[in-house]
């Protein structure tokens, strides 16, 4: 049976132990307390007396847990009670604790309490040994304070990979304490999809002992959002090269990663388009070299991949001379704005065959002049268009002859019924003639458009009196535009070298449009003026006007502006202004339109006397 030692009856052996330890630990700050099994002080060594500033008599018989040394913190009081309880149950307990033996004086202690059975006296004791680690702790705290100030997550691990320290940034971000994150528990805050790989990479480094990188998403404790972190890990080695621990940093690289992901997606999308070979795509430079191209691009230009890799596929050498100027313009545009409007050009392949393409280019890098270039082969489409134009031209020709005969027959009949005084038949024939005229104009326009397309629109210039021609044209038009009065303002005095028929066409188109698009108005004003260099014709109506978005387009072939071809309100096919524009530009003139919706439009034509070349 072991005995409960009495305060005044401490065994000589225990006293001896205390003295012995005192000698052994001489020079170190080592505290030793011998206690009864219920935690009352029996003996203390010199360090304890010195630190507490008390005599042995003052201490003997007092319960360690009741000392004021712990009163500074409830948490420490709870801790000391807990460890004493465990020691009293016979456990050896090692723990770190801060003790305040005197006000404003503290010590950090690496303490152990162990039960001790004195075999000679059969007394049972609890022996407290404590090493003063205040300085080490202070240095550590200082280190942690510094580490906490770094705005990156920093952590350390034991050689086996057990995370034993994480700085404040970790807790700030994850809202998890070190206790909740040590060991492998940090991985709980890693995105479930990345967790397995993150742990495997980490333990892979532990196995090889090599520094490395890891990348995974960490959960933001406050928002629940996952952000990407790049983790750098380094082993810490002692003088012999043994790994004594690991340390690492985890830096938020979410934004960079997102940019990378977006770029990768874009690259993938581009690759898909590139490899789909729907259109020809290549990386070229403005100096002529083709650096990279998909199969369609190479097939179109008639080169092989090997030729391209050798730098022998050159777009400049495959461009016929008549297109070089257009290319120059595109390059200029490219350098100024980074892109160039798609344009049509031809390439002459090494086998001599020409292809017609639409080219679009976007500059990649101004310094190297590299650009991404796409092509669509429109040779077949152009061929079809040409055939269509030829067909329209042929059909219009075929229609013209019977229409002309029809008109002549109507005129013949009209003369007869006029002689016979048959007014009703004459009226019917007159209406018929008007319809035939409209049909003839339509066929003429179709023929003209296809001639323009095929480059066959001809001009027979003569010296004409524009004032006279204009007055005559208006005179002829007036009866056909019964709802409007055509008012000519001003006169022209100089002769003009021009094709009279074409000149007529311009005036007729503008005036008939002015009347057609102003059904509610009753007047169309035509203003004439001239200078030494030009004549000016302004045709003004008070009609529906043209929306701003349509004004540029109305001069294009078959463009009906705000009205589709199915438009009932204003019939038409969108050919008149196209032909007008063609004639005016042939004579180096200009045509512009001003308009206000609902108020009317003004078409202004300038025709120069002198033909520029
Ligand atoms: P069409 O009159 O047969 O449609 P045009 O080539 O003469 O063909 O004119 C093209 C388009 O321009 C017309 O469809 C119309 O939208 C617009 N336009 C031309 N002249 C006028 C005008 N005086 N007022 C309003 N819109 C006009």
Coordinates of C-alpha atoms and ligand atoms in Angstrom, one line a residue:
X1 CA 0.0 0.0 0.0
X2 CA 1.4 3.3 -0.9
X3 CA 1.2 6.1 1.6
X4 CA -0.1 9.6 1.2
X5 CA 3.0 11.8 2.0
X6 CA 2.6 14.4 4.7
X7 CA 3.7 17.9 4.2
X8 CA 6.2 17.9 7.0
X9 CA 7.1 14.3 6.3
X10 CA 8.5 14.5 2.8
X11 CA 10.9 11.6 2.1
X12 CA 14.6 12.2 2.1
X13 CA 14.7 10.5 -1.3
X14 CA 12.4 13.1 -2.8
X15 CA 14.4 15.9 -1.3
X16 CA 17.5 14.2 -2.8
X17 CA 15.9 14.1 -6.2
X18 CA 15.1 17.8 -6.0
X19 CA 18.7 18.6 -5.1
X20 CA 20.0 16.2 -7.7
X21 CA 18.0 17.8 -10.5
X22 CA 19.0 21.2 -9.2
X23 CA 22.6 20.2 -9.8
X24 CA 22.0 18.5 -13.1
X25 CA 20.1 21.5 -14.5
X26 CA 22.4 24.1 -13.0
X27 CA 22.5 27.0 -15.3
X28 CA 19.2 26.3 -17.1
X29 CA 15.9 27.8 -16.0
X30 CA 14.3 24.6 -14.8
X31 CA 11.5 24.6 -12.3
X32 CA 10.6 21.6 -10.1
X33 CA 7.7 21.1 -7.8
X34 CA 7.0 18.0 -5.8
X35 CA 3.3 17.7 -5.0
X36 CA 1.0 15.4 -3.1
X37 CA -1.2 13.3 -5.3
X38 CA -4.0 15.8 -4.8
X39 CA -1.8 18.6 -5.9
X40 CA -0.5 20.3 -2.8
X41 CA 3.1 21.6 -2.8
X42 CA 5.6 19.6 -0.8
X43 CA 8.9 20.8 -2.2
X44 CA 10.1 23.3 -4.9
X45 CA 13.5 24.1 -6.3
X46 CA 15.4 27.3 -6.3
X47 CA 14.0 28.5 -9.7
X48 CA 10.5 28.4 -8.4
X49 CA 11.4 30.3 -5.2
X50 CA 13.2 32.9 -7.2
X51 CA 10.4 33.3 -9.8
X52 CA 7.6 33.5 -7.2
X53 CA 9.7 35.6 -4.8
X54 CA 8.3 33.4 -2.0
X55 CA 9.9 31.2 0.7
X56 CA 9.4 27.4 0.7
X57 CA 7.3 27.8 3.9
X58 CA 4.9 30.1 2.1
X59 CA 4.4 27.5 -0.6
X60 CA 4.3 24.2 1.2
X61 CA 0.8 22.8 1.7
X62 CA -0.7 25.1 -1.0
X63 CA -2.6 23.6 -3.9
X64 CA -0.9 24.3 -7.2
X65 CA -4.2 25.0 -9.0
X66 CA -5.1 27.6 -6.5
X67 CA -1.9 29.6 -6.8
X68 CA -2.5 33.2 -8.2
X69 CA 0.0 32.3 -10.9
X70 CA -2.9 31.3 -13.2
X71 CA -5.3 34.0 -12.2
X72 CA -4.5 36.2 -15.2
X73 CA -6.6 34.0 -17.5
X74 CA -9.7 31.8 -17.1
X75 CA -8.5 29.7 -20.0
X76 CA -5.2 29.0 -18.2
X77 CA -7.1 28.2 -15.0
X78 CA -9.2 25.7 -16.9
X79 CA -6.0 24.2 -18.5
X80 CA -4.1 23.8 -15.2
X81 CA -7.2 22.1 -13.6
X82 CA -7.5 19.8 -16.6
X83 CA -3.8 18.7 -16.6
X84 CA -3.7 18.2 -12.8
X85 CA -6.8 16.1 -13.0
X86 CA -5.2 13.9 -15.6
X87 CA -1.9 13.7 -13.6
X88 CA -3.9 12.7 -10.5
X89 CA -5.4 9.9 -12.5
X90 CA -1.9 8.6 -13.0
X91 CA -1.2 10.1 -16.5
X92 CA 2.1 11.8 -17.4
X93 CA 1.0 15.0 -19.0
X94 CA 3.2 17.3 -21.1
X95 CA 1.9 20.8 -21.9
X96 CA 2.8 24.4 -22.6
X97 CA 1.6 26.9 -20.2
X98 CA 2.1 30.5 -19.3
X99 CA 2.6 31.2 -15.6
X100 CA 2.5 34.6 -13.9
X101 CA 4.1 34.1 -10.5
X102 CA 4.2 37.8 -9.8
X103 CA 2.3 40.7 -11.2
X104 CA 3.8 41.8 -14.6
X105 CA 6.1 38.9 -14.6
X106 CA 5.4 35.9 -16.7
X107 CA 7.2 32.8 -17.9
X108 CA 6.3 30.4 -20.7
X109 CA 6.9 26.9 -19.5
X110 CA 7.2 23.6 -21.3
X111 CA 5.9 21.6 -18.4
X112 CA 5.5 17.9 -17.5
X113 CA 3.6 16.5 -14.6
X114 CA 4.2 12.8 -13.8
X115 CA 3.2 10.6 -11.0
X116 CA 6.2 9.3 -8.9
X117 CA 6.2 6.4 -6.5
X118 CA 9.0 6.5 -3.9
X119 CA 9.8 2.9 -3.5
X120 CA 11.6 3.5 -0.2
X121 CA 9.0 5.5 1.6
X122 CA 6.1 4.0 -0.5
X123 CA 4.9 7.6 -0.9
X124 CA 3.1 8.7 -4.0
X125 CA 3.9 12.1 -5.5
X126 CA 3.3 14.3 -8.5
X127 CA 6.4 15.8 -9.9
X128 CA 6.2 19.0 -11.9
X129 CA 9.2 19.8 -14.1
X130 CA 9.2 22.8 -16.2
X131 CA 11.6 24.3 -18.7
X132 CA 11.5 28.0 -19.2
X133 CA 10.8 28.6 -22.9
X134 CA 9.9 32.2 -22.5
X135 CA 12.6 33.4 -24.8
X136 CA 11.9 30.7 -27.5
X137 CA 8.2 31.6 -27.3
X138 CA 8.9 35.3 -27.6
X139 CA 11.1 34.7 -30.6
X140 CA 8.4 32.4 -32.1
X141 CA 5.7 35.0 -31.4
X142 CA 7.9 37.6 -33.0
X143 CA 8.4 35.4 -36.0
X144 CA 4.6 34.7 -36.2
X145 CA 3.9 38.4 -35.8
X146 CA 6.1 39.1 -38.7
X147 CA 4.7 36.2 -40.7
X148 CA 1.1 37.3 -39.9
X149 CA 2.0 40.7 -41.3
X150 CA 2.8 39.2 -44.8
X151 CA -0.3 39.4 -46.9
X152 CA 0.1 35.8 -48.1
X153 CA -0.9 32.5 -46.4
X154 CA 2.2 31.0 -44.9
X155 CA 2.4 27.6 -43.2
X156 CA 4.8 25.1 -41.9
X157 CA 4.7 21.4 -41.6
X158 CA 6.5 18.6 -39.9
X159 CA 8.8 16.4 -42.0
X160 CA 5.9 13.8 -42.3
X161 CA 3.6 16.4 -43.9
X162 CA 1.6 17.2 -40.8
X163 CA 0.7 20.9 -41.0
X164 CA 1.6 22.5 -37.6
X165 CA 1.3 26.1 -38.3
X166 CA -0.7 28.5 -40.5
X167 CA -0.5 32.2 -40.3
X168 CA -3.3 34.7 -39.6
X169 CA -4.0 35.1 -43.3
X170 CA -5.2 31.5 -43.5
X171 CA -7.7 32.1 -40.6
X172 CA -8.7 35.5 -42.1
X173 CA -9.5 33.8 -45.4
X174 CA -11.0 30.4 -44.4
X175 CA -12.3 31.6 -40.9
X176 CA -10.8 28.3 -39.6
X177 CA -8.5 28.2 -36.6
X178 CA -5.1 26.5 -36.6
X179 CA -6.5 23.7 -34.6
X180 CA -9.3 23.2 -37.2
X181 CA -6.7 23.1 -40.0
X182 CA -3.6 21.3 -38.7
X183 CA -2.6 17.8 -39.8
X184 CA -4.5 17.1 -43.1
X185 CA -7.5 19.1 -41.9
X186 CA -6.5 22.1 -44.1
X187 CA -7.7 20.0 -47.1
X188 CA -11.3 20.4 -45.8
X189 CA -11.2 23.9 -47.1
X190 CA -10.0 22.8 -50.5
X191 CA -12.6 22.5 -53.3
X192 CA -13.9 18.9 -53.3
X193 CA -12.9 18.6 -57.0
X194 CA -9.3 19.6 -56.2
X195 CA -8.9 17.9 -52.8
X196 CA -7.6 14.5 -53.9
X197 CA -5.1 16.0 -56.4
X198 CA -4.0 18.6 -53.8
X199 CA -3.2 15.9 -51.2
X200 CA -1.6 13.6 -53.7
X201 CA 0.7 16.4 -54.9
X202 CA 1.6 17.4 -51.4
X203 CA 2.4 13.9 -50.2
X204 CA 4.3 13.3 -53.5
X205 CA 6.6 16.2 -52.5
X206 CA 7.0 14.7 -49.0
X207 CA 8.0 11.4 -50.6
X208 CA 10.6 12.9 -52.9
X209 CA 11.8 15.7 -50.6
X210 CA 11.7 18.1 -53.5
X211 CA 10.3 21.6 -53.5
X212 CA 7.3 22.0 -55.7
X213 CA 4.1 23.7 -56.6
X214 CA 0.4 22.9 -56.0
X215 CA -2.7 24.6 -57.3
X216 CA -6.2 24.4 -55.9
X217 CA -9.3 26.3 -55.0
X218 CA -9.7 27.3 -51.3
X219 CA -13.0 28.2 -49.8
X220 CA -13.5 31.8 -48.6
X221 CA -15.1 31.3 -45.1
X222 CA -17.0 34.6 -45.3
X223 CA -18.5 34.3 -48.8
X224 CA -18.4 30.6 -49.5
X225 CA -16.7 31.4 -52.8
X226 CA -13.8 29.3 -54.0
X227 CA -10.7 31.0 -55.3
X228 CA -7.6 29.6 -56.9
X229 CA -4.4 29.6 -54.9
X230 CA -0.9 28.8 -56.1
X231 CA 1.1 27.0 -53.4
X232 CA 4.9 27.0 -53.3
X233 CA 6.4 24.4 -51.0
X234 CA 10.1 24.1 -49.8
X235 CA 11.7 21.6 -47.5
X236 CA 13.7 22.9 -44.5
X237 CA 16.9 21.1 -44.0
X238 CA 19.4 20.9 -41.2
X239 CA 23.2 21.2 -41.5
X240 CA 23.3 17.5 -42.5
X241 CA 20.7 17.9 -45.2
X242 CA 18.0 16.1 -43.3
X243 CA 14.5 17.5 -43.8
X244 CA 13.4 18.9 -40.5
X245 CA 10.2 20.5 -41.7
X246 CA 8.4 22.1 -44.6
X247 CA 7.3 25.6 -45.2
X248 CA 5.2 27.1 -47.9
X249 CA 3.2 30.0 -49.2
X250 CA -0.3 29.9 -50.7
X251 CA -0.9 33.0 -52.9
X252 CA -4.3 34.0 -54.3
X253 CA -3.9 33.7 -58.1
X254 CA -7.6 33.5 -58.9
X255 CA -7.8 36.5 -61.2
X256 CA -4.7 35.4 -63.2
X257 CA -6.1 31.9 -63.4
X258 CA -9.5 33.2 -64.6
X259 CA -7.7 35.2 -67.3
X260 CA -5.8 32.0 -68.3
X261 CA -9.0 30.0 -68.3
X262 CA -10.8 32.6 -70.4
X263 CA -7.8 32.7 -72.8
X264 CA -7.7 28.9 -73.0
X265 CA -11.4 28.8 -73.8
X266 CA -10.9 31.5 -76.4
X267 CA -8.0 29.6 -77.8
X268 CA -10.0 26.4 -77.9
X269 CA -12.9 28.2 -79.6
X270 CA -10.5 29.7 -82.2
X271 CA -8.8 26.3 -82.6
X272 CA -12.2 24.7 -83.3
X273 CA -12.9 27.3 -85.9
X274 CA -9.4 27.0 -87.3
X275 CA -9.6 23.2 -87.5
X276 CA -13.2 23.1 -88.8
X277 CA -11.8 24.3 -92.2
X278 CA -15.1 26.1 -93.0
X279 CA -13.2 29.1 -94.0
X280 CA -9.5 29.6 -94.7
X281 CA -7.7 30.9 -91.6
X282 CA -4.0 31.8 -91.3
X283 CA -1.5 33.7 -89.3
X284 CA 0.3 35.9 -91.7
X285 CA 2.4 39.0 -91.5
X286 CA 2.0 42.3 -93.3
X287 CA 5.2 41.6 -95.1
X288 CA 3.8 38.7 -97.0
X289 CA 4.7 35.6 -95.1
X290 CA 2.2 32.9 -94.0
X291 CA 3.2 31.5 -90.7
X292 CA 0.4 29.2 -89.9
X293 CA -2.7 28.1 -91.8
X294 CA -5.5 25.6 -91.8
X295 CA -6.0 23.1 -94.7
X296 CA -8.6 25.3 -96.4
X297 CA -6.3 28.2 -96.5
X298 CA -3.4 26.2 -98.0
X299 CA -5.7 24.5 -100.5
X300 CA -7.0 27.9 -101.6
X301 CA -3.6 29.3 -102.1
X302 CA -2.3 26.0 -103.6
X303 CA 0.6 25.5 -101.1
X304 CA 1.6 22.6 -98.9
X305 CA 2.3 22.7 -95.2
X306 CA 5.9 21.9 -95.9
X307 CA 6.1 24.9 -98.3
X308 CA 4.6 27.1 -95.5
X309 CA 7.0 25.8 -92.9
X310 CA 9.9 26.7 -95.2
X311 CA 8.4 30.2 -95.5
X312 CA 7.6 29.6 -99.2
X313 CA 3.9 30.3 -99.0
X314 CA 3.7 34.1 -99.5
X315 CA 0.5 35.9 -100.0
X316 CA 2.2 38.9 -101.6
X317 CA 3.7 36.7 -104.3
X318 CA 0.3 35.1 -105.0
X319 CA -1.4 38.4 -105.4
X320 CA -1.9 39.7 -108.9
X321 CA -0.4 43.2 -109.4
X322 CA -3.7 44.9 -109.8
X323 CA -4.7 44.0 -106.2
X324 CA -1.4 45.1 -104.5
X325 CA -2.7 48.7 -104.1
X326 CA -5.9 47.4 -102.4
X327 CA -3.7 45.3 -100.1
X328 CA -1.6 48.3 -99.2
X329 CA -4.7 50.2 -98.3
X330 CA -5.9 47.3 -96.1
X331 CA -2.5 47.1 -94.3
X332 CA -2.7 50.9 -93.7
X333 CA -6.1 50.4 -92.1
X334 CA -4.8 47.5 -90.1
X335 CA -1.9 49.4 -88.7
X336 CA -4.2 52.3 -87.8
X337 CA -7.2 50.6 -86.3
X338 CA -6.1 46.9 -85.7
X339 CA -8.6 45.5 -88.2
X340 CA -9.5 46.0 -91.8
X341 CA -13.0 45.9 -93.4
X342 CA -13.4 42.6 -95.3
X343 CA -12.7 43.2 -99.0
X344 CA -12.6 41.2 -102.2
X345 CA -9.5 40.3 -104.0
X346 CA -8.0 37.6 -106.2
X347 CA -5.1 35.2 -105.7
X348 CA -3.2 33.6 -108.5
X349 CA -2.2 30.1 -107.4
X350 CA 1.0 28.5 -108.5
X351 CA -1.0 26.4 -111.0
X352 CA -2.1 29.7 -112.6
X353 CA -5.7 29.4 -111.5
X354 CA -7.3 32.5 -110.0
X355 CA -9.6 32.5 -107.1
X356 CA -11.7 35.3 -105.9
X357 CA -11.9 35.7 -102.1
X358 CA -13.3 37.9 -99.4
X359 CA -10.4 38.7 -97.0
X360 CA -10.8 39.9 -93.4
X361 CA -7.7 40.7 -91.2
X362 CA -7.1 41.5 -87.6
X363 CA -3.7 42.6 -86.4
X364 CA -2.2 40.5 -83.6
X365 CA 1.0 42.3 -82.9
X366 CA 2.0 45.7 -84.4
X367 CA 5.7 45.2 -83.8
X368 CA 6.1 41.9 -85.7
X369 CA 3.2 42.8 -88.1
X370 CA 1.6 39.5 -87.5
X371 CA -2.1 39.3 -88.2
X372 CA -4.9 36.8 -88.3
X373 CA -6.4 36.5 -91.7
X374 CA -9.5 34.7 -92.9
X375 CA -10.6 34.0 -96.5
X376 CA -13.8 32.9 -98.0
X377 CA -13.6 31.6 -101.5
X378 CA -16.4 33.4 -103.5
X379 CA -15.3 32.3 -107.0
X380 CA -18.3 30.0 -107.3
X381 CA -20.7 32.6 -105.9
X382 CA -19.3 35.3 -108.3
X383 CA -19.6 32.9 -111.2
X384 CA -23.3 32.3 -110.3
X385 CA -23.9 36.0 -110.0
X386 CA -22.3 36.5 -113.4
X387 CA -24.6 33.9 -114.9
X388 CA -27.6 35.6 -113.2
X389 CA -26.6 38.9 -114.7
X390 CA -26.1 37.4 -118.1
X391 CA -29.5 35.8 -117.8
X392 CA -31.1 39.0 -116.8
X393 CA -29.4 40.8 -119.7
X394 CA -30.5 38.1 -122.1
X395 CA -34.1 38.0 -120.8
X396 CA -34.4 41.8 -120.9
X397 CA -33.1 41.8 -124.4
X398 CA -35.7 39.2 -125.4
X399 CA -38.4 41.1 -123.7
X400 CA -37.4 44.4 -125.3
X401 CA -38.3 43.5 -128.9
X402 CA -41.9 42.4 -128.3
X403 CA -42.5 45.4 -126.0
X404 CA -41.2 47.8 -128.6
X405 CA -43.5 46.2 -131.3
X406 CA -46.4 46.3 -128.8
X407 CA -45.8 50.0 -128.3
X408 CA -45.6 50.7 -132.0
X409 CA -48.9 48.7 -132.6
X410 CA -50.6 50.7 -129.8
X411 CA -49.5 53.9 -131.3
X412 CA -50.7 52.8 -134.8
X413 CA -54.1 51.9 -133.3
X414 CA -54.4 55.1 -131.4
X415 CA -53.8 57.1 -134.5
X416 CA -56.6 55.2 -136.3
X417 CA -59.2 55.5 -133.4
X418 CA -58.3 59.2 -133.1
X419 CA -59.1 59.6 -136.7
X420 CA -62.4 57.8 -136.2
X421 CA -63.2 60.0 -133.2
X422 CA -63.5 56.9 -130.9
X423 CA -62.6 58.7 -127.6
X424 CA -63.2 55.7 -125.3
X425 CA -61.0 53.3 -127.3
X426 CA -58.4 56.1 -127.6
X427 CA -58.4 56.5 -123.8
X428 CA -58.0 52.8 -123.2
X429 CA -55.2 52.6 -125.7
X430 CA -53.5 55.6 -124.0
X431 CA -53.7 53.8 -120.6
X432 CA -52.2 50.7 -122.3
X433 CA -49.4 52.7 -123.7
X434 CA -48.5 54.1 -120.2
X435 CA -48.4 50.5 -118.9
X436 CA -46.2 49.4 -121.7
X437 CA -43.9 52.4 -121.0
X438 CA -43.6 51.4 -117.4
X439 CA -42.8 47.9 -118.4
X440 CA -40.2 49.2 -120.9
X441 CA -38.6 51.3 -118.2
X442 CA -38.4 48.3 -115.9
X443 CA -36.8 46.2 -118.6
X444 CA -34.4 49.0 -119.5
X445 CA -33.3 49.3 -115.9
X446 CA -32.8 45.6 -115.5
X447 CA -30.7 45.6 -118.7
X448 CA -28.7 48.6 -117.4
X449 CA -28.0 47.0 -114.1
X450 CA -26.7 43.8 -115.6
X451 CA -24.7 45.9 -118.1
X452 CA -23.1 47.8 -115.2
X453 CA -22.3 44.5 -113.5
X454 CA -20.7 43.1 -116.6
X455 CA -18.8 46.3 -117.4
X456 CA -20.8 46.8 -120.6
X457 CA -22.7 50.0 -119.6
X458 CA -21.8 52.3 -122.4
X459 CA -21.8 56.1 -122.8
X460 CA -22.0 58.1 -126.0
X461 CA -20.8 61.6 -125.1
X462 CA -21.9 64.6 -127.0
X463 CA -21.9 68.4 -126.3
X464 CA -25.3 69.1 -124.9
X465 CA -27.2 72.0 -123.5
X466 CA -28.2 70.8 -120.0
X467 CA -30.7 73.5 -119.5
X468 CA -32.6 72.6 -122.6
X469 CA -32.4 68.8 -121.9
X470 CA -33.6 69.4 -118.4
X471 CA -36.6 71.5 -119.5
X472 CA -37.5 68.9 -122.1
X473 CA -37.2 66.0 -119.7
X474 CA -39.4 67.7 -117.1
X475 CA -41.9 68.5 -119.9
X476 CA -42.1 64.9 -120.9
X477 CA -42.3 63.7 -117.2
X478 CA -45.0 66.1 -116.1
X479 CA -48.0 64.4 -117.8
X480 CA -46.9 61.0 -116.3
X481 CA -46.9 62.5 -112.8
X482 CA -50.4 63.9 -112.8
X483 CA -50.6 64.3 -109.0
X484 CA -47.5 66.6 -108.8
X485 CA -46.4 69.8 -110.2
X486 CA -42.8 69.8 -111.2
X487 CA -41.3 73.2 -110.7
X488 CA -38.0 74.1 -112.2
X489 CA -36.1 76.9 -110.5
X490 CA -33.1 78.6 -112.2
X491 CA -31.3 78.1 -115.4
X492 CA -28.0 76.6 -116.7
X493 CA -26.0 78.4 -119.3
X494 CA -23.1 76.3 -120.1
X495 CA -22.7 73.3 -122.3
X496 CA -21.8 69.9 -120.9
X497 CA -20.1 67.0 -122.5
X498 CA -22.3 64.1 -121.6
X499 CA -24.4 61.2 -122.9
X500 CA -27.8 62.7 -123.2
X501 CA -29.7 59.5 -122.6
X502 CA -27.7 58.9 -119.3
X503 CA -28.2 62.5 -118.3
X504 CA -31.9 62.0 -118.9
X505 CA -31.9 58.8 -116.8
X506 CA -30.4 60.7 -113.8
X507 CA -33.0 63.4 -113.9
X508 CA -35.9 61.0 -114.6
X509 CA -34.9 58.7 -111.7
X510 CA -34.6 61.5 -109.2
X511 CA -37.8 63.3 -110.2
X512 CA -40.0 60.2 -110.5
X513 CA -38.7 59.1 -107.0
X514 CA -39.4 62.5 -105.6
X515 CA -43.0 62.2 -106.8
X516 CA -43.4 58.5 -105.8
X517 CA -42.2 59.0 -102.3
X518 CA -44.3 62.1 -101.6
X519 CA -47.9 60.8 -102.2
X520 CA -49.3 63.5 -99.9
X521 CA -47.5 66.4 -101.5
X522 CA -48.2 68.1 -104.7
X523 CA -45.0 69.7 -105.7
X524 CA -41.5 68.7 -106.6
X525 CA -38.9 71.4 -106.8
X526 CA -35.9 71.2 -109.0
X527 CA -33.2 73.8 -108.4
X528 CA -30.5 74.5 -111.0
X529 CA -27.3 76.3 -110.4
X530 CA -23.8 76.3 -111.8
X531 CA -20.2 77.5 -111.2
X532 CA -17.2 77.6 -113.5
X533 CA -16.5 74.0 -112.6
X534 CA -19.8 72.3 -112.2
X535 CA -23.5 72.3 -112.6
X536 CA -25.7 71.5 -109.7
X537 CA -29.2 69.9 -109.7
X538 CA -31.2 69.7 -106.5
X539 CA -34.4 67.6 -106.5
X540 CA -36.5 68.4 -103.4
X541 CA -39.6 66.7 -102.4
X542 CA -41.9 67.0 -99.4
X543 CA -42.6 63.4 -98.8
X544 CA -41.8 60.5 -96.4
X545 CA -38.1 61.1 -96.1
X546 CA -35.3 58.5 -95.6
X547 CA -34.3 57.2 -92.2
X548 CA -30.7 58.1 -91.4
X549 CA -29.6 54.5 -91.1
X550 CA -30.7 53.9 -94.7
X551 CA -29.2 56.9 -96.4
X552 CA -25.9 55.4 -97.3
X553 CA -27.3 52.1 -98.6
X554 CA -30.0 53.4 -101.0
X555 CA -27.4 53.8 -103.8
X556 CA -26.6 50.1 -103.6
X557 CA -27.9 47.6 -106.2
X558 CA -31.4 46.3 -105.3
X559 CA -31.5 48.2 -102.1
X560 CA -34.9 49.5 -101.2
X561 CA -33.9 51.4 -98.1
X562 CA -36.7 51.3 -95.6
X563 CA -38.9 49.2 -97.9
X564 CA -38.5 45.5 -98.6
X565 CA -39.1 44.2 -102.1
X566 CA -42.5 43.0 -100.9
X567 CA -43.5 46.6 -99.8
X568 CA -46.9 47.5 -101.1
X569 CA -46.9 51.2 -100.3
X570 CA -44.2 52.1 -102.7
X571 CA -43.5 49.6 -105.5
X572 CA -40.0 49.4 -106.9
X573 CA -36.9 47.2 -107.3
X574 CA -34.1 49.4 -106.0
X575 CA -32.3 49.9 -109.3
X576 CA -32.9 53.6 -110.2
X577 CA -30.4 55.1 -107.6
X578 CA -27.8 52.5 -108.3
X579 CA -27.9 53.4 -112.0
X580 CA -27.9 57.1 -111.2
X581 CA -24.9 56.7 -108.9
X582 CA -23.0 54.7 -111.6
X583 CA -23.7 57.5 -114.2
X584 CA -22.7 60.3 -111.9
X585 CA -19.5 58.6 -110.7
X586 CA -18.6 57.8 -114.3
X587 CA -18.6 61.6 -114.9
X588 CA -16.6 62.2 -111.7
X589 CA -19.5 63.9 -110.1
X590 CA -21.2 63.4 -106.8
X591 CA -24.6 62.7 -105.4
X592 CA -25.7 63.2 -101.8
X593 CA -28.9 63.1 -100.0
X594 CA -30.3 65.1 -97.1
X595 CA -33.5 64.0 -95.6
X596 CA -35.8 64.4 -92.6
X597 CA -38.3 61.6 -92.0
X598 CA -41.8 62.7 -92.7
X599 CA -40.6 66.0 -94.1
X600 CA -39.0 65.1 -97.4
X601 CA -35.7 64.6 -99.1
X602 CA -33.2 66.6 -101.1
X603 CA -31.0 64.8 -103.6
X604 CA -28.1 67.0 -104.8
X605 CA -26.1 66.2 -107.9
X606 CA -22.8 67.9 -108.9
X607 CA -21.5 67.3 -112.4
X608 CA -18.1 68.8 -113.3
X609 CA -17.6 70.4 -116.7
X610 CA -14.1 69.2 -116.9
X611 CA -13.6 65.4 -116.9
X612 CA -11.1 64.5 -114.3
X613 CA -8.9 61.5 -115.2
Ligands
LIG1 P1 -37.0 52.0 -106.0 O1 -37.6 53.4 -105.9 O2 -37.4 51.3 -107.2 O3 -37.1 51.3 -104.7 P2 -34.4 53.4 -106.2 O4 -33.0 52.9 -106.4 O5 -34.8 54.6 -107.1 O6 -35.4 52.2 -106.2 O7 -34.4 54.0 -104.7 C1 -33.9 53.2 -103.7 C2 -34.6 53.4 -102.4 O8 -34.3 54.7 -101.9 C3 -36.1 53.4 -102.4 O9 -36.6 52.1 -102.3 C4 -36.5 54.3 -101.3 O10 -36.4 53.6 -100.1 C5 -35.4 55.3 -101.2 N1 -35.7 56.6 -101.9 C6 -35.2 57.0 -103.1 N2 -35.7 58.3 -103.4 C7 -36.4 58.6 -102.3 C8 -37.2 59.8 -102.0 N3 -37.2 60.9 -102.8 N4 -37.8 59.8 -100.8 C9 -37.8 58.8 -100.0 N5 -37.1 57.7 -100.2 C10 -36.4 57.6 -101.4

